[in-house]
Coordinates of C-alpha atoms and ligand atoms in Angstrom, one line a residue:
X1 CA -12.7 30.3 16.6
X2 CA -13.1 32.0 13.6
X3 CA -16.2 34.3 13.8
X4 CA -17.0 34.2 10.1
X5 CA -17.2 37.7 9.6
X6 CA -15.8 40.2 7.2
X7 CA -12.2 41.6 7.2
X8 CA -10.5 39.9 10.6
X9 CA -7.6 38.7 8.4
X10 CA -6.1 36.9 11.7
X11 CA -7.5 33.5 11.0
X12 CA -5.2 31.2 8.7
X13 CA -6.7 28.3 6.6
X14 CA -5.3 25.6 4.3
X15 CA -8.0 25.0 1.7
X16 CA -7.1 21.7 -0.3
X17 CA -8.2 20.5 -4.0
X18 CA -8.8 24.4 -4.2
X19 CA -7.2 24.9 -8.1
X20 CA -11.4 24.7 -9.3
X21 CA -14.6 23.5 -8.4
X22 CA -15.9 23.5 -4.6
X23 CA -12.1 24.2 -2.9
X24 CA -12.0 27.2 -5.1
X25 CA -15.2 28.7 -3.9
X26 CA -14.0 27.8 -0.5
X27 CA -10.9 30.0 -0.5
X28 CA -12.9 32.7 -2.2
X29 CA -15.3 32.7 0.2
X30 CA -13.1 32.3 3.4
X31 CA -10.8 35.1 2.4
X32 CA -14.2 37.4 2.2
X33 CA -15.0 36.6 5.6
X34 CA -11.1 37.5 6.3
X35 CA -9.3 34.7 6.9
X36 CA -5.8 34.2 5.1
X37 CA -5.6 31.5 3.0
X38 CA -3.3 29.1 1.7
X39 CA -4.5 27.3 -1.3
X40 CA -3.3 23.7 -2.2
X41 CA -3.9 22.0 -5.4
X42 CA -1.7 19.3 -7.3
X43 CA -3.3 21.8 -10.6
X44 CA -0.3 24.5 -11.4
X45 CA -3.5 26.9 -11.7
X46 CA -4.0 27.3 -7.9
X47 CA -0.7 29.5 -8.5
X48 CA -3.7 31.9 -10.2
X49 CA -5.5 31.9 -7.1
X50 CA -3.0 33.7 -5.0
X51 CA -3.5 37.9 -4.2
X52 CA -0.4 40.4 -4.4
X53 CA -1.6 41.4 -0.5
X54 CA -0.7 37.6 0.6
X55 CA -3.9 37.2 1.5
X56 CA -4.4 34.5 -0.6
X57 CA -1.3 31.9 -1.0
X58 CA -0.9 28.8 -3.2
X59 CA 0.9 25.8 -2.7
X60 CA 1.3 23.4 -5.8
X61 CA 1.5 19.4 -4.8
X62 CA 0.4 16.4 -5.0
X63 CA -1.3 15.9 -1.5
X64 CA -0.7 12.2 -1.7
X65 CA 2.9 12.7 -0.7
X66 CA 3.2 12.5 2.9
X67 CA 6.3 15.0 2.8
X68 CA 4.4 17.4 0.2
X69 CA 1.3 17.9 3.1
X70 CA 4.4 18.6 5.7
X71 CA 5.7 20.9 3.7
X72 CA 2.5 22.3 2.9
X73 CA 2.2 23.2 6.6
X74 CA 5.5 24.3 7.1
X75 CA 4.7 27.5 4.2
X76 CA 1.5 28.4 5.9
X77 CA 3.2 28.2 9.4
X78 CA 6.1 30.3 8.0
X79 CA 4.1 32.8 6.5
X80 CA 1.6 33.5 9.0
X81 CA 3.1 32.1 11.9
X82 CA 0.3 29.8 12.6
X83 CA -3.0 27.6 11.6
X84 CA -6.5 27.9 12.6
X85 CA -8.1 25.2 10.1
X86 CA -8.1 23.2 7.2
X87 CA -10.6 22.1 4.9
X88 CA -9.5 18.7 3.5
X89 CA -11.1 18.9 0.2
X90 CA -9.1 17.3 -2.6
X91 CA -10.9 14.8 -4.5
X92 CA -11.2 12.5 -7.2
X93 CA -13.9 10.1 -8.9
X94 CA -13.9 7.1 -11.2
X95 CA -16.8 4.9 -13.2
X96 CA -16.8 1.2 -14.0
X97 CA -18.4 -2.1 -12.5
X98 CA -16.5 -4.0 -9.8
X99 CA -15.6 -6.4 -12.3
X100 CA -14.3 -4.7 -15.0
X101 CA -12.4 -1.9 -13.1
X102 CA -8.1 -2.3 -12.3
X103 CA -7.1 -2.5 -8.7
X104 CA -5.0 0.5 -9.7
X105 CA -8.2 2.8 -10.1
X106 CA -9.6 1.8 -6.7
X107 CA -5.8 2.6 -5.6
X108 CA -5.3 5.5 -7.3
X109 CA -8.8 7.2 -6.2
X110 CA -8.4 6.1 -2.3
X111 CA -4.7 7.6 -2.3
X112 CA -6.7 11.1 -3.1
X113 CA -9.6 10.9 -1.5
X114 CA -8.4 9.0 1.8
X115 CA -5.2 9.0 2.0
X116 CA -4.4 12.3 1.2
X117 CA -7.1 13.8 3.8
X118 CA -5.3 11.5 6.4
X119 CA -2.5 13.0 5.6
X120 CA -3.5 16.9 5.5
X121 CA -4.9 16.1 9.0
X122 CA -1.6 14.3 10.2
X123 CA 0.4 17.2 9.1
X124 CA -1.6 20.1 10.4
X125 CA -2.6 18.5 13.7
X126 CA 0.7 19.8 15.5
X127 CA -0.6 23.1 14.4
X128 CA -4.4 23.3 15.2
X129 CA -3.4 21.7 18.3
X130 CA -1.9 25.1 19.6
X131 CA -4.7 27.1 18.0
X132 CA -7.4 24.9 19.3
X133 CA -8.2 24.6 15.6
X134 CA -10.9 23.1 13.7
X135 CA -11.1 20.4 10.9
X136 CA -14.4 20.3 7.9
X137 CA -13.7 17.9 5.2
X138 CA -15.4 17.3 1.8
X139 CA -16.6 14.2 1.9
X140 CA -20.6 13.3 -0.3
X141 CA -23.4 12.2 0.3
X142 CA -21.9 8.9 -1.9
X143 CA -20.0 8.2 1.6
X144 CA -23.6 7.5 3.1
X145 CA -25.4 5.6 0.0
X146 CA -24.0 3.6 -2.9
X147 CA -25.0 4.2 -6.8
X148 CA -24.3 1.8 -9.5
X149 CA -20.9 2.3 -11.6
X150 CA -19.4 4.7 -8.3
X151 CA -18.3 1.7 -6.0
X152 CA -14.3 2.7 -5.6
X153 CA -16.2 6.8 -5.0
X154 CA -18.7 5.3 -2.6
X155 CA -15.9 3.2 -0.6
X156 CA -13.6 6.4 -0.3
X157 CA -16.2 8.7 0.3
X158 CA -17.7 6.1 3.0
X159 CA -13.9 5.9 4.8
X160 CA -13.5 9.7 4.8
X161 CA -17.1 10.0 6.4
X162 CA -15.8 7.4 9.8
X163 CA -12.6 8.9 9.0
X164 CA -14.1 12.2 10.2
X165 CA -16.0 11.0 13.3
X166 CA -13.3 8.5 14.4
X167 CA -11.4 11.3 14.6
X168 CA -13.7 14.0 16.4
X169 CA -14.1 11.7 18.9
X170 CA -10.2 11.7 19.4
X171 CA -9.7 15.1 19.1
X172 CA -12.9 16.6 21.3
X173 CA -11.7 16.2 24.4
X174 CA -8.2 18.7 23.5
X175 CA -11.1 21.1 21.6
X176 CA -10.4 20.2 17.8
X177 CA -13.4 20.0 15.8
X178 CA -13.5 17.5 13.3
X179 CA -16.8 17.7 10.7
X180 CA -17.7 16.9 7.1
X181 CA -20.0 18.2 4.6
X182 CA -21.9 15.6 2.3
X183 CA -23.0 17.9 -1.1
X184 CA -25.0 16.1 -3.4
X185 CA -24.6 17.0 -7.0
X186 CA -23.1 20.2 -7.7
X187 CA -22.5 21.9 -11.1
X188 CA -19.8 23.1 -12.4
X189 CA -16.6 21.9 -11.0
X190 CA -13.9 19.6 -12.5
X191 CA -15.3 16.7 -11.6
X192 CA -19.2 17.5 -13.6
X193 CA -18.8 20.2 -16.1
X194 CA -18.7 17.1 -18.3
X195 CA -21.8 16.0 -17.8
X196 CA -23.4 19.6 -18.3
X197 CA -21.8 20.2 -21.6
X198 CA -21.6 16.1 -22.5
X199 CA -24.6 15.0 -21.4
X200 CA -27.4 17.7 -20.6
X201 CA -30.2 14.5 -20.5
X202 CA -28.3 12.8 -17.9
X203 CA -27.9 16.5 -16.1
X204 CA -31.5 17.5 -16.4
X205 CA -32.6 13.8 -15.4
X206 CA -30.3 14.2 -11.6
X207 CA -31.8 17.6 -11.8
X208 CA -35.5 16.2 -12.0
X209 CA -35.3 13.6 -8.8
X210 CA -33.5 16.3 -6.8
X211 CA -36.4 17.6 -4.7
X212 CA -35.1 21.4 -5.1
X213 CA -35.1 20.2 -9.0
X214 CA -31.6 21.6 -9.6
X215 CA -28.1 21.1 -9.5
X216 CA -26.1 22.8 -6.1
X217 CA -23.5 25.2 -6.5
X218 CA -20.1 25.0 -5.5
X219 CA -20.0 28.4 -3.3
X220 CA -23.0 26.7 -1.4
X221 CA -20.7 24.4 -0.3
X222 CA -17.9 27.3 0.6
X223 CA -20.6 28.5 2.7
X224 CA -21.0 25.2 4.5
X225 CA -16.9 25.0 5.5
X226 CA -17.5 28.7 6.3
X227 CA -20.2 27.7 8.8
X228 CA -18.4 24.8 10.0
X229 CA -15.3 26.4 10.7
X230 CA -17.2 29.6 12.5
X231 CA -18.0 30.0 16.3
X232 CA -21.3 28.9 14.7
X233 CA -21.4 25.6 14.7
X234 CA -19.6 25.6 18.1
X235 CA -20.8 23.0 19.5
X236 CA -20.8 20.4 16.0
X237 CA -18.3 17.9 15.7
X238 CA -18.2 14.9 14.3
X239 CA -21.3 15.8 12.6
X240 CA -21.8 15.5 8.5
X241 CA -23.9 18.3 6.8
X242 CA -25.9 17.2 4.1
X243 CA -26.2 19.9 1.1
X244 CA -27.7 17.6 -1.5
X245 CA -31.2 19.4 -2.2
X246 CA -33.3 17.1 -0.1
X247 CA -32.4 13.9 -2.4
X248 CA -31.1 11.4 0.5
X249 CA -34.0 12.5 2.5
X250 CA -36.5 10.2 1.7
X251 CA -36.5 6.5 0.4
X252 CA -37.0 7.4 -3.0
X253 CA -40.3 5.2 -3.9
X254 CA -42.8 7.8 -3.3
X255 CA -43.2 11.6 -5.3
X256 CA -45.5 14.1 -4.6
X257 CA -48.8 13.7 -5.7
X258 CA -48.4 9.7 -6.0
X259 CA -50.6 9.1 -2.8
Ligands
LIG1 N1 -19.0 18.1 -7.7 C1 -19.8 17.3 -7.0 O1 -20.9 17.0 -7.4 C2 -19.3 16.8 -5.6 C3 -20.3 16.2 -4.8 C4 -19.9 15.7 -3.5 C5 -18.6 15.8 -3.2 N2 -17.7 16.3 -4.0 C6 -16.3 16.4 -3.5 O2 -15.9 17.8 -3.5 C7 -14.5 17.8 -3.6 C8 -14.1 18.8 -4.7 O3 -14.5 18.3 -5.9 P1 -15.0 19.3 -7.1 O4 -16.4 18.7 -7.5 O5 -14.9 20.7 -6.7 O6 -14.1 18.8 -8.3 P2 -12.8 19.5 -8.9 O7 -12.2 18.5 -9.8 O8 -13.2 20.9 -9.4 O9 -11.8 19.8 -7.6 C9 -11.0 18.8 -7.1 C10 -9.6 19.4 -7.0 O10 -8.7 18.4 -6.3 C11 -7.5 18.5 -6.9 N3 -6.7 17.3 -6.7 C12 -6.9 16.1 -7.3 N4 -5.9 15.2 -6.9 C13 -5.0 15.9 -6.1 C14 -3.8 15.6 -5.4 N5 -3.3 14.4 -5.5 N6 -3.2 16.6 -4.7 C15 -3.8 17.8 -4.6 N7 -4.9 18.2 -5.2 C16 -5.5 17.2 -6.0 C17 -7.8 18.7 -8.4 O11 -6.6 19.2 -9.1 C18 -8.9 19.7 -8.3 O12 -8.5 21.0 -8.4 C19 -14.0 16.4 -3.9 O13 -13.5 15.8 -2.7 C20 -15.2 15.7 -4.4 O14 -15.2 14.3 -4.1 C21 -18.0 16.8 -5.2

């Protein structure tokens, strides 16, 4: 596996959902510690993301299309001849009460955030299986808790999380690792730059009950697929890693100081 360190360049990764946000930290990162990336985003701007050396490559689809992720695949196996990993990160969110909400919004966020990451996996399994390669999904820490207004989020985000240990547990015995990481709130991205610029109260307030008392960062993150992918974490699979600040360790009634 991978060994995470710098300027290898013999390790090939598909990054997905890597136009902004977390997947673009990702490729940035994992093309620093040497691997070659190829960069998928349904965004035209991934096409920004690619480097003259090929180091980095991009891939505009829409990862819901089952032939889009095998023809994702086929580009990275063409250009480099073969896949090590891929970090199934593509995601979307939605707000609204379980009344008020269309059954196309709940269908429209699960074909991205589940369906597609079946998909990616589906496509590049042929691939990591002659590798011996190794799978880290995006998933959040809403796919382990529930918040008001984020039900269709917390229901995709909850699949993807069994999604990821179903599989591990398939895919362990021919040497595939399968994890997830489950960030809390991080800044920045496409999905909350809005409420930064929008709604700084709202921002400060999930700033003040993270126990860290800020917002993560999207290359914290990177680092976590990094780690995950690496020799490493070895021995980790079907495991999620929480990056979330310390706010889903506790219960929530108690602060410091109150007893
Ligand atoms: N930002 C957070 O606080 C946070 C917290 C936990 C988990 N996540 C997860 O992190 C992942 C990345 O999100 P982000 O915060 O960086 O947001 P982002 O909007 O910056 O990145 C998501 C990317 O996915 C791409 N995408 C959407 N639909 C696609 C499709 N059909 N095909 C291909 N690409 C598609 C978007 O174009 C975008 O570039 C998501 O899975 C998200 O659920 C984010």
């Amino acid at each position: 596996m991978p060994s995470g360190s710098k300027g290898t360049g013999d390790k090939v990764v598909i990054v997905t959902g890597a136009a902004s946000g977390i997947g673009a930290a990702t490729v940035r990162r994992l093309a620093d510690h040497g691997y070659s990336v190829v960069a998928a985003d349904l965004a035209p701007e991934v096409k920004e993301m690619a480097t003259a050396d090929g180091r980095i490559s991009a891939v505009v689809a829409d990862l819901t299309d089952e032939s889009a992720n095998q023809e994702m695949v086929a580009k990275a196996n063409e250009q480099h001849g073969r896949i090590d990993a891929i970090v199934l990160n593509a995601g979307v969110t939605t707000y609204g009460s379980i009344e008020g909400t269309p059954i196309a919004e709940f269908d429209r966020v699960m074909a991205v955030n589940v369906r597609a990451t079946v998909l990616g996996m589906q496509a590049a399994l042929p691939s990591l299986r002659r590798s011996g390669g190794v799978i880290s999904v995006t998933c959040s820490i809403q796919g382990l808790h529930g918040d008001p207004t984020l039900w269709i989020y917390s229901a995709s985000k909850g699949a993807v999380v069994n999604l990821v240990r179903s599989v591990a547990l398939e895919l362990g015995p021919a040497g595939i690792r399968v994890n997830g990481v489950c960030p809390g709130p991080i800044a920045q991205t496409g999905m909350t730059a809005g409420t930064e610029a929008h709604h700084p109260e709202i921002f400060a307030r999930v700033a003040s009950h993270i126990p860290l008392q800020r917002w993560g960062t999207a290359d914290e993150v990177a680092a976590a697929h990094l780690f995950l992918l690496s020799s490493a974490s070895s021995f980790m699979t079907g495991s999620m890693l929480t990056l979330d600040g310390g706010l889903t360790a506790g219960t929530g009634v108690y602060k410091p100081g109150d007893v």
